[in-house]
């Protein structure tokens, strides 16, 4: 077995530098790599580009990096729920590339799977298509979208083992599997790092080959953005 | 005139047995409350669940189980979870039967705008561009006019587009309309609303053929 385990988040993020491009898993605050984000805040790396479906909220998730002005550019599909983000974007401090959500996911998967680009109908005829190659297939119009290039992918899983195999839980899966192996180095943090052999190979969502470093995460807050309940 | 729940109730009548349905944020989310319980329907949420159930009972919220609006939800028997690329494979690959979403503007040729007001509001398109570009059965749920009383059913959209020529049907607080080659074909009017009211609230070309029946809601 090839061992991917590192002892802590500091070792997991070794090599992170100013100006790098990072992928971060999660949808809203669900399934975000909380430990990696905290460490990026502590390290204070600057001028970074973040590829993440959302930008967190004002005081949690990527909002923490925004507050310290560490982010130069965000690549996201939806950036509501964050006042500081909106302020930085409208004032021009922050560069923002809005990308349709399915395209965002596929640009990750393309990088993971070795495709340089792909055609999608999403965004045809809109601002998103500006400057992109357009092609017709079977009477329908498509635009060419290129795979992402990133230095690190930070993902969060429910369970993992020393081989880097990962299992996700509920809708905390979202972008995390698509980002594994889509950057030069994939760092996985897990709620539970289990002994080797404990994960059933039939149940593994992401094989360890897509993961370079894995560590036992800690102090997960798992904040709920919109707590919505019904009466019994 | 309908309220938001009334619009959702009318749209629920469009949901058929065996449909996989994607519901957008806002009025579309309410549709799930009014789907007949004698048919089998599965709701897809683009963040990675098929078989989405109602909101949880207080105390049973799970941070790892949310919908596209980031609200806590439940999963019904037979539900499945998947990653975002798989979710959009379902959408782009036309495996989802019906898409219901909100809009700021719709034009008479079926263009839709719902993601950006230049200089004012930029929240992003989320999954809307993928949905409208691929779905064959799209219903827009919205109010007929904006807060300033201006029509949202236009000759041409004034806001940045989300998709072109994709909307098939619109249900508003005033009417049910179909997008045709010649414009908005009026199908039904809301209770207490006249054809003249609808004409006055529609900037795009409105086609009225014969008697227009009142909605059954």
PDB file of C-alpha atoms in Angstrom, chain A residues 11-225:
ATOM      1  CA  UNK A  11       2.367  19.198   6.767  1.00  0.00           C
ATOM      2  CA  UNK A  12      -0.621  18.722   4.486  1.00  0.00           C
ATOM      3  CA  UNK A  13      -0.278  22.258   3.145  1.00  0.00           C
ATOM      4  CA  UNK A  14       3.511  22.208   2.742  1.00  0.00           C
ATOM      5  CA  UNK A  15       4.485  23.957  -0.484  1.00  0.00           C
ATOM      6  CA  UNK A  16       1.571  26.380  -0.551  1.00  0.00           C
ATOM      7  CA  UNK A  17       2.765  29.764  -1.848  1.00  0.00           C
ATOM      8  CA  UNK A  18       1.553  33.243  -2.763  1.00  0.00           C
ATOM      9  CA  UNK A  19      -0.022  33.528  -6.197  1.00  0.00           C
ATOM     10  CA  UNK A  20      -1.091  29.879  -6.443  1.00  0.00           C
ATOM     11  CA  UNK A  21      -4.417  28.543  -7.701  1.00  0.00           C
ATOM     12  CA  UNK A  22      -6.439  26.387  -5.318  1.00  0.00           C
ATOM     13  CA  UNK A  23      -9.539  24.273  -5.776  1.00  0.00           C
ATOM     14  CA  UNK A  24     -11.765  24.003  -2.706  1.00  0.00           C
ATOM     15  CA  UNK A  25     -14.614  21.522  -2.383  1.00  0.00           C
ATOM     16  CA  UNK A  26     -18.007  22.273  -0.873  1.00  0.00           C
ATOM     17  CA  UNK A  27     -21.415  23.661  -1.735  1.00  0.00           C
ATOM     18  CA  UNK A  28     -22.270  26.643   0.400  1.00  0.00           C
ATOM     19  CA  UNK A  29     -20.760  25.665   3.743  1.00  0.00           C
ATOM     20  CA  UNK A  30     -21.594  21.982   3.231  1.00  0.00           C
ATOM     21  CA  UNK A  31     -18.534  19.780   2.790  1.00  0.00           C
ATOM     22  CA  UNK A  32     -15.947  22.562   2.832  1.00  0.00           C
ATOM     23  CA  UNK A  33     -12.337  21.778   3.844  1.00  0.00           C
ATOM     24  CA  UNK A  34     -12.523  23.713   7.127  1.00  0.00           C
ATOM     25  CA  UNK A  35      -9.062  22.729   8.350  1.00  0.00           C
ATOM     26  CA  UNK A  36      -7.299  23.670   5.103  1.00  0.00           C
ATOM     27  CA  UNK A  37      -9.072  27.046   5.016  1.00  0.00           C
ATOM     28  CA  UNK A  38      -8.029  27.808   8.620  1.00  0.00           C
ATOM     29  CA  UNK A  39      -4.444  26.932   7.762  1.00  0.00           C
ATOM     30  CA  UNK A  40      -4.490  29.155   4.663  1.00  0.00           C
ATOM     31  CA  UNK A  41      -5.679  31.988   6.911  1.00  0.00           C
ATOM     32  CA  UNK A  42      -2.873  31.239   9.403  1.00  0.00           C
ATOM     33  CA  UNK A  43      -0.235  31.055   6.655  1.00  0.00           C
ATOM     34  CA  UNK A  44      -1.462  34.356   5.246  1.00  0.00           C
ATOM     35  CA  UNK A  45      -0.714  33.409   1.610  1.00  0.00           C
ATOM     36  CA  UNK A  46      -1.657  36.254  -0.707  1.00  0.00           C
ATOM     37  CA  UNK A  47      -2.806  36.837  -4.296  1.00  0.00           C
ATOM     38  CA  UNK A  48      -4.397  33.438  -4.518  1.00  0.00           C
ATOM     39  CA  UNK A  49      -6.977  32.267  -7.030  1.00  0.00           C
ATOM     40  CA  UNK A  50      -9.748  30.128  -5.535  1.00  0.00           C
ATOM     41  CA  UNK A  51     -11.895  27.783  -7.582  1.00  0.00           C
ATOM     42  CA  UNK A  52     -14.924  27.045  -5.426  1.00  0.00           C
ATOM     43  CA  UNK A  53     -18.635  26.883  -6.194  1.00  0.00           C
ATOM     44  CA  UNK A  54     -19.372  29.525  -3.548  1.00  0.00           C
ATOM     45  CA  UNK A  55     -17.396  32.052  -1.552  1.00  0.00           C
ATOM     46  CA  UNK A  56     -18.489  31.216   1.977  1.00  0.00           C
ATOM     47  CA  UNK A  57     -20.295  33.644   4.262  1.00  0.00           C
ATOM     48  CA  UNK A  58     -18.890  36.768   5.904  1.00  0.00           C
ATOM     49  CA  UNK A  59     -17.373  35.041   8.919  1.00  0.00           C
ATOM     50  CA  UNK A  60     -16.887  31.444   7.789  1.00  0.00           C
ATOM     51  CA  UNK A  61     -15.481  29.385   4.951  1.00  0.00           C
ATOM     52  CA  UNK A  62     -13.768  31.363   2.202  1.00  0.00           C
ATOM     53  CA  UNK A  63     -15.183  34.526   3.775  1.00  0.00           C
ATOM     54  CA  UNK A  64     -12.297  34.239   6.259  1.00  0.00           C
ATOM     55  CA  UNK A  65      -9.747  34.510   3.430  1.00  0.00           C
ATOM     56  CA  UNK A  66     -11.680  37.356   1.804  1.00  0.00           C
ATOM     57  CA  UNK A  67     -11.601  39.357   5.008  1.00  0.00           C
ATOM     58  CA  UNK A  68      -7.806  39.179   5.060  1.00  0.00           C
ATOM     59  CA  UNK A  69      -7.671  40.176   1.381  1.00  0.00           C
ATOM     60  CA  UNK A  70      -5.788  36.987   0.540  1.00  0.00           C
ATOM     61  CA  UNK A  71      -7.869  36.219  -2.535  1.00  0.00           C
ATOM     62  CA  UNK A  72      -7.007  37.909  -5.825  1.00  0.00           C
ATOM     63  CA  UNK A  73      -9.508  36.028  -7.932  1.00  0.00           C
ATOM     64  CA  UNK A  74     -12.562  33.820  -7.354  1.00  0.00           C
ATOM     65  CA  UNK A  75     -13.918  31.333  -9.854  1.00  0.00           C
ATOM     66  CA  UNK A  76     -17.437  30.417  -8.709  1.00  0.00           C
ATOM     67  CA  UNK A  77     -20.984  29.847  -9.901  1.00  0.00           C
ATOM     68  CA  UNK A  78     -22.865  31.590  -7.096  1.00  0.00           C
ATOM     69  CA  UNK A  79     -21.558  34.234  -4.728  1.00  0.00           C
ATOM     70  CA  UNK A  80     -24.603  35.561  -2.893  1.00  0.00           C
ATOM     71  CA  UNK A  81     -24.817  35.497   0.935  1.00  0.00           C
ATOM     72  CA  UNK A  82     -21.527  37.358   1.392  1.00  0.00           C
ATOM     73  CA  UNK A  83     -21.515  41.157   1.841  1.00  0.00           C
ATOM     74  CA  UNK A  84     -17.737  41.529   1.990  1.00  0.00           C
ATOM     75  CA  UNK A  85     -17.436  39.563  -1.235  1.00  0.00           C
ATOM     76  CA  UNK A  86     -19.949  41.829  -2.955  1.00  0.00           C
ATOM     77  CA  UNK A  87     -18.156  44.937  -1.687  1.00  0.00           C
ATOM     78  CA  UNK A  88     -14.745  43.742  -2.925  1.00  0.00           C
ATOM     79  CA  UNK A  89     -16.188  42.682  -6.271  1.00  0.00           C
ATOM     80  CA  UNK A  90     -18.111  45.910  -6.957  1.00  0.00           C
ATOM     81  CA  UNK A  91     -15.102  48.021  -5.903  1.00  0.00           C
ATOM     82  CA  UNK A  92     -12.826  46.075  -8.239  1.00  0.00           C
ATOM     83  CA  UNK A  93     -10.498  44.775  -5.478  1.00  0.00           C
ATOM     84  CA  UNK A  94     -11.499  41.230  -6.260  1.00  0.00           C
ATOM     85  CA  UNK A  95     -11.517  39.641  -9.690  1.00  0.00           C
ATOM     86  CA  UNK A  96     -14.479  37.298 -10.196  1.00  0.00           C
ATOM     87  CA  UNK A  97     -15.053  34.754 -12.935  1.00  0.00           C
ATOM     88  CA  UNK A  98     -18.626  33.501 -12.752  1.00  0.00           C
ATOM     89  CA  UNK A  99     -18.983  30.076 -14.315  1.00  0.00           C
ATOM     90  CA  UNK A 100     -22.121  27.959 -14.735  1.00  0.00           C
ATOM     91  CA  UNK A 101     -22.201  25.342 -12.014  1.00  0.00           C
ATOM     92  CA  UNK A 102     -22.213  22.312 -14.317  1.00  0.00           C
ATOM     93  CA  UNK A 103     -19.371  23.818 -16.322  1.00  0.00           C
ATOM     94  CA  UNK A 104     -17.431  24.448 -13.113  1.00  0.00           C
ATOM     95  CA  UNK A 105     -17.831  20.818 -12.096  1.00  0.00           C
ATOM     96  CA  UNK A 106     -16.881  19.561 -15.544  1.00  0.00           C
ATOM     97  CA  UNK A 107     -13.801  21.821 -15.758  1.00  0.00           C
ATOM     98  CA  UNK A 108     -12.649  20.048 -12.582  1.00  0.00           C
ATOM     99  CA  UNK A 109     -13.503  16.610 -13.883  1.00  0.00           C
ATOM    100  CA  UNK A 110     -11.812  17.347 -17.226  1.00  0.00           C
ATOM    101  CA  UNK A 111      -8.613  18.251 -15.369  1.00  0.00           C
ATOM    102  CA  UNK A 112      -8.937  15.069 -13.319  1.00  0.00           C
ATOM    103  CA  UNK A 113      -9.559  12.918 -16.389  1.00  0.00           C
ATOM    104  CA  UNK A 114      -6.994  14.433 -18.753  1.00  0.00           C
ATOM    105  CA  UNK A 115      -9.300  16.281 -21.125  1.00  0.00           C
ATOM    106  CA  UNK A 116      -7.968  19.726 -22.128  1.00  0.00           C
ATOM    107  CA  UNK A 117     -11.433  21.036 -22.980  1.00  0.00           C
ATOM    108  CA  UNK A 118     -15.025  20.080 -23.747  1.00  0.00           C
ATOM    109  CA  UNK A 119     -18.113  21.485 -25.447  1.00  0.00           C
ATOM    110  CA  UNK A 120     -21.175  22.420 -23.386  1.00  0.00           C
ATOM    111  CA  UNK A 121     -24.433  24.159 -24.289  1.00  0.00           C
ATOM    112  CA  UNK A 122     -24.455  26.043 -20.953  1.00  0.00           C
ATOM    113  CA  UNK A 123     -23.936  29.753 -21.474  1.00  0.00           C
ATOM    114  CA  UNK A 124     -24.344  29.785 -25.240  1.00  0.00           C
ATOM    115  CA  UNK A 125     -25.706  33.191 -26.297  1.00  0.00           C
ATOM    116  CA  UNK A 126     -24.778  34.785 -22.950  1.00  0.00           C
ATOM    117  CA  UNK A 127     -21.843  36.785 -21.517  1.00  0.00           C
ATOM    118  CA  UNK A 128     -20.252  33.490 -20.517  1.00  0.00           C
ATOM    119  CA  UNK A 129     -19.706  32.602 -24.183  1.00  0.00           C
ATOM    120  CA  UNK A 130     -17.799  35.791 -25.009  1.00  0.00           C
ATOM    121  CA  UNK A 131     -14.423  35.007 -26.580  1.00  0.00           C
ATOM    122  CA  UNK A 132     -15.054  31.268 -26.605  1.00  0.00           C
ATOM    123  CA  UNK A 133     -15.167  28.964 -29.601  1.00  0.00           C
ATOM    124  CA  UNK A 134     -18.716  28.093 -30.644  1.00  0.00           C
ATOM    125  CA  UNK A 135     -19.617  24.928 -32.514  1.00  0.00           C
ATOM    126  CA  UNK A 136     -22.792  23.292 -33.747  1.00  0.00           C
ATOM    127  CA  UNK A 137     -23.509  19.602 -33.173  1.00  0.00           C
ATOM    128  CA  UNK A 138     -26.779  18.103 -34.464  1.00  0.00           C
ATOM    129  CA  UNK A 139     -28.347  21.530 -34.826  1.00  0.00           C
ATOM    130  CA  UNK A 140     -27.559  22.711 -31.294  1.00  0.00           C
ATOM    131  CA  UNK A 141     -24.954  25.310 -30.309  1.00  0.00           C
ATOM    132  CA  UNK A 142     -22.147  24.607 -27.849  1.00  0.00           C
ATOM    133  CA  UNK A 143     -19.226  26.563 -26.424  1.00  0.00           C
ATOM    134  CA  UNK A 144     -15.711  25.310 -25.743  1.00  0.00           C
ATOM    135  CA  UNK A 145     -14.671  25.332 -22.101  1.00  0.00           C
ATOM    136  CA  UNK A 146     -11.147  24.494 -20.948  1.00  0.00           C
ATOM    137  CA  UNK A 147     -10.105  22.287 -18.047  1.00  0.00           C
ATOM    138  CA  UNK A 148      -8.904  24.042 -14.899  1.00  0.00           C
ATOM    139  CA  UNK A 149      -5.237  24.166 -13.985  1.00  0.00           C
ATOM    140  CA  UNK A 150      -4.598  24.312 -10.249  1.00  0.00           C
ATOM    141  CA  UNK A 151      -1.683  23.852  -7.856  1.00  0.00           C
ATOM    142  CA  UNK A 152      -3.597  22.374  -4.941  1.00  0.00           C
ATOM    143  CA  UNK A 153      -7.051  20.839  -4.489  1.00  0.00           C
ATOM    144  CA  UNK A 154      -8.373  20.922  -0.922  1.00  0.00           C
ATOM    145  CA  UNK A 155     -11.183  18.462  -0.338  1.00  0.00           C
ATOM    146  CA  UNK A 156     -13.104  17.208   2.652  1.00  0.00           C
ATOM    147  CA  UNK A 157     -14.429  13.672   3.030  1.00  0.00           C
ATOM    148  CA  UNK A 158     -16.290  11.789   5.719  1.00  0.00           C
ATOM    149  CA  UNK A 159     -14.023   8.755   5.975  1.00  0.00           C
ATOM    150  CA  UNK A 160     -10.640   7.977   4.498  1.00  0.00           C
ATOM    151  CA  UNK A 161      -7.713   5.613   4.964  1.00  0.00           C
ATOM    152  CA  UNK A 162      -3.924   5.767   4.702  1.00  0.00           C
ATOM    153  CA  UNK A 163      -4.099   4.805   1.013  1.00  0.00           C
ATOM    154  CA  UNK A 164      -6.054   8.022   0.348  1.00  0.00           C
ATOM    155  CA  UNK A 165      -9.326   6.242  -0.421  1.00  0.00           C
ATOM    156  CA  UNK A 166     -12.309   8.458   0.352  1.00  0.00           C
ATOM    157  CA  UNK A 167     -15.984   8.133   1.220  1.00  0.00           C
ATOM    158  CA  UNK A 168     -18.264  11.155   1.357  1.00  0.00           C
ATOM    159  CA  UNK A 169     -21.482  11.693   3.279  1.00  0.00           C
ATOM    160  CA  UNK A 170     -24.814  13.072   2.057  1.00  0.00           C
ATOM    161  CA  UNK A 171     -24.700  16.206  -0.042  1.00  0.00           C
ATOM    162  CA  UNK A 172     -21.311  17.081   1.495  1.00  0.00           C
ATOM    163  CA  UNK A 173     -19.956  15.135  -1.494  1.00  0.00           C
ATOM    164  CA  UNK A 174     -20.750  17.833  -4.113  1.00  0.00           C
ATOM    165  CA  UNK A 175     -17.574  19.202  -5.783  1.00  0.00           C
ATOM    166  CA  UNK A 176     -15.111  17.289  -3.598  1.00  0.00           C
ATOM    167  CA  UNK A 177     -14.790  14.128  -5.726  1.00  0.00           C
ATOM    168  CA  UNK A 178     -14.541  16.181  -8.952  1.00  0.00           C
ATOM    169  CA  UNK A 179     -11.534  18.078  -7.566  1.00  0.00           C
ATOM    170  CA  UNK A 180      -9.588  14.995  -6.457  1.00  0.00           C
ATOM    171  CA  UNK A 181      -6.684  14.558  -8.864  1.00  0.00           C
ATOM    172  CA  UNK A 182      -7.638  17.737 -10.710  1.00  0.00           C
ATOM    173  CA  UNK A 183      -4.716  19.750  -9.268  1.00  0.00           C
ATOM    174  CA  UNK A 184      -0.984  19.051  -8.993  1.00  0.00           C
ATOM    175  CA  UNK A 185      -1.434  18.067  -5.330  1.00  0.00           C
ATOM    176  CA  UNK A 186      -4.722  16.928  -3.799  1.00  0.00           C
ATOM    177  CA  UNK A 187      -5.025  17.269  -0.039  1.00  0.00           C
ATOM    178  CA  UNK A 188      -7.894  15.415   1.602  1.00  0.00           C
ATOM    179  CA  UNK A 189      -9.020  16.104   5.156  1.00  0.00           C
ATOM    180  CA  UNK A 190     -11.370  13.584   6.715  1.00  0.00           C
ATOM    181  CA  UNK A 191     -13.644  13.468   9.730  1.00  0.00           C
ATOM    182  CA  UNK A 192     -12.496   9.943  10.398  1.00  0.00           C
ATOM    183  CA  UNK A 193      -9.178   8.464   9.302  1.00  0.00           C
ATOM    184  CA  UNK A 194      -9.753   4.724   9.663  1.00  0.00           C
ATOM    185  CA  UNK A 195      -7.175   1.902   9.883  1.00  0.00           C
ATOM    186  CA  UNK A 196      -6.173   0.308   6.568  1.00  0.00           C
ATOM    187  CA  UNK A 197      -8.468  -2.425   5.420  1.00  0.00           C
ATOM    188  CA  UNK A 198     -11.481  -1.038   7.240  1.00  0.00           C
ATOM    189  CA  UNK A 199     -13.084   0.628   4.230  1.00  0.00           C
ATOM    190  CA  UNK A 200     -14.982  -1.758   1.974  1.00  0.00           C
ATOM    191  CA  UNK A 201     -13.421  -1.402  -1.527  1.00  0.00           C
ATOM    192  CA  UNK A 202     -16.954  -1.672  -2.960  1.00  0.00           C
ATOM    193  CA  UNK A 203     -18.023   1.470  -1.140  1.00  0.00           C
ATOM    194  CA  UNK A 204     -15.115   3.783  -1.965  1.00  0.00           C
ATOM    195  CA  UNK A 205     -16.116   6.945  -3.866  1.00  0.00           C
ATOM    196  CA  UNK A 206     -12.612   8.183  -4.711  1.00  0.00           C
ATOM    197  CA  UNK A 207      -9.677   5.781  -5.082  1.00  0.00           C
ATOM    198  CA  UNK A 208      -6.465   6.879  -3.369  1.00  0.00           C
ATOM    199  CA  UNK A 209      -4.593   7.373  -6.647  1.00  0.00           C
ATOM    200  CA  UNK A 210      -6.314  10.772  -6.949  1.00  0.00           C
ATOM    201  CA  UNK A 211      -5.087  11.893  -3.508  1.00  0.00           C
ATOM    202  CA  UNK A 212      -1.503  12.848  -2.568  1.00  0.00           C
ATOM    203  CA  UNK A 213      -1.947  13.732   1.116  1.00  0.00           C
ATOM    204  CA  UNK A 214      -4.585  12.781   3.666  1.00  0.00           C
ATOM    205  CA  UNK A 215      -4.961  13.810   7.293  1.00  0.00           C
ATOM    206  CA  UNK A 216      -7.316  13.482  10.233  1.00  0.00           C
ATOM    207  CA  UNK A 217      -9.201  16.774  10.434  1.00  0.00           C
ATOM    208  CA  UNK A 218     -10.325  18.258  13.724  1.00  0.00           C
ATOM    209  CA  UNK A 219     -12.758  20.690  15.346  1.00  0.00           C
ATOM    210  CA  UNK A 220     -15.318  20.562  12.548  1.00  0.00           C
ATOM    211  CA  UNK A 221     -17.914  23.247  13.018  1.00  0.00           C
ATOM    212  CA  UNK A 222     -20.098  22.105  10.051  1.00  0.00           C
ATOM    213  CA  UNK A 223     -22.131  25.272  10.182  1.00  0.00           C
ATOM    214  CA  UNK A 224     -25.649  25.210   8.716  1.00  0.00           C
ATOM    215  CA  UNK A 225     -26.381  28.149   6.429  1.00  0.00           C
TER     216      UNK A 225
END
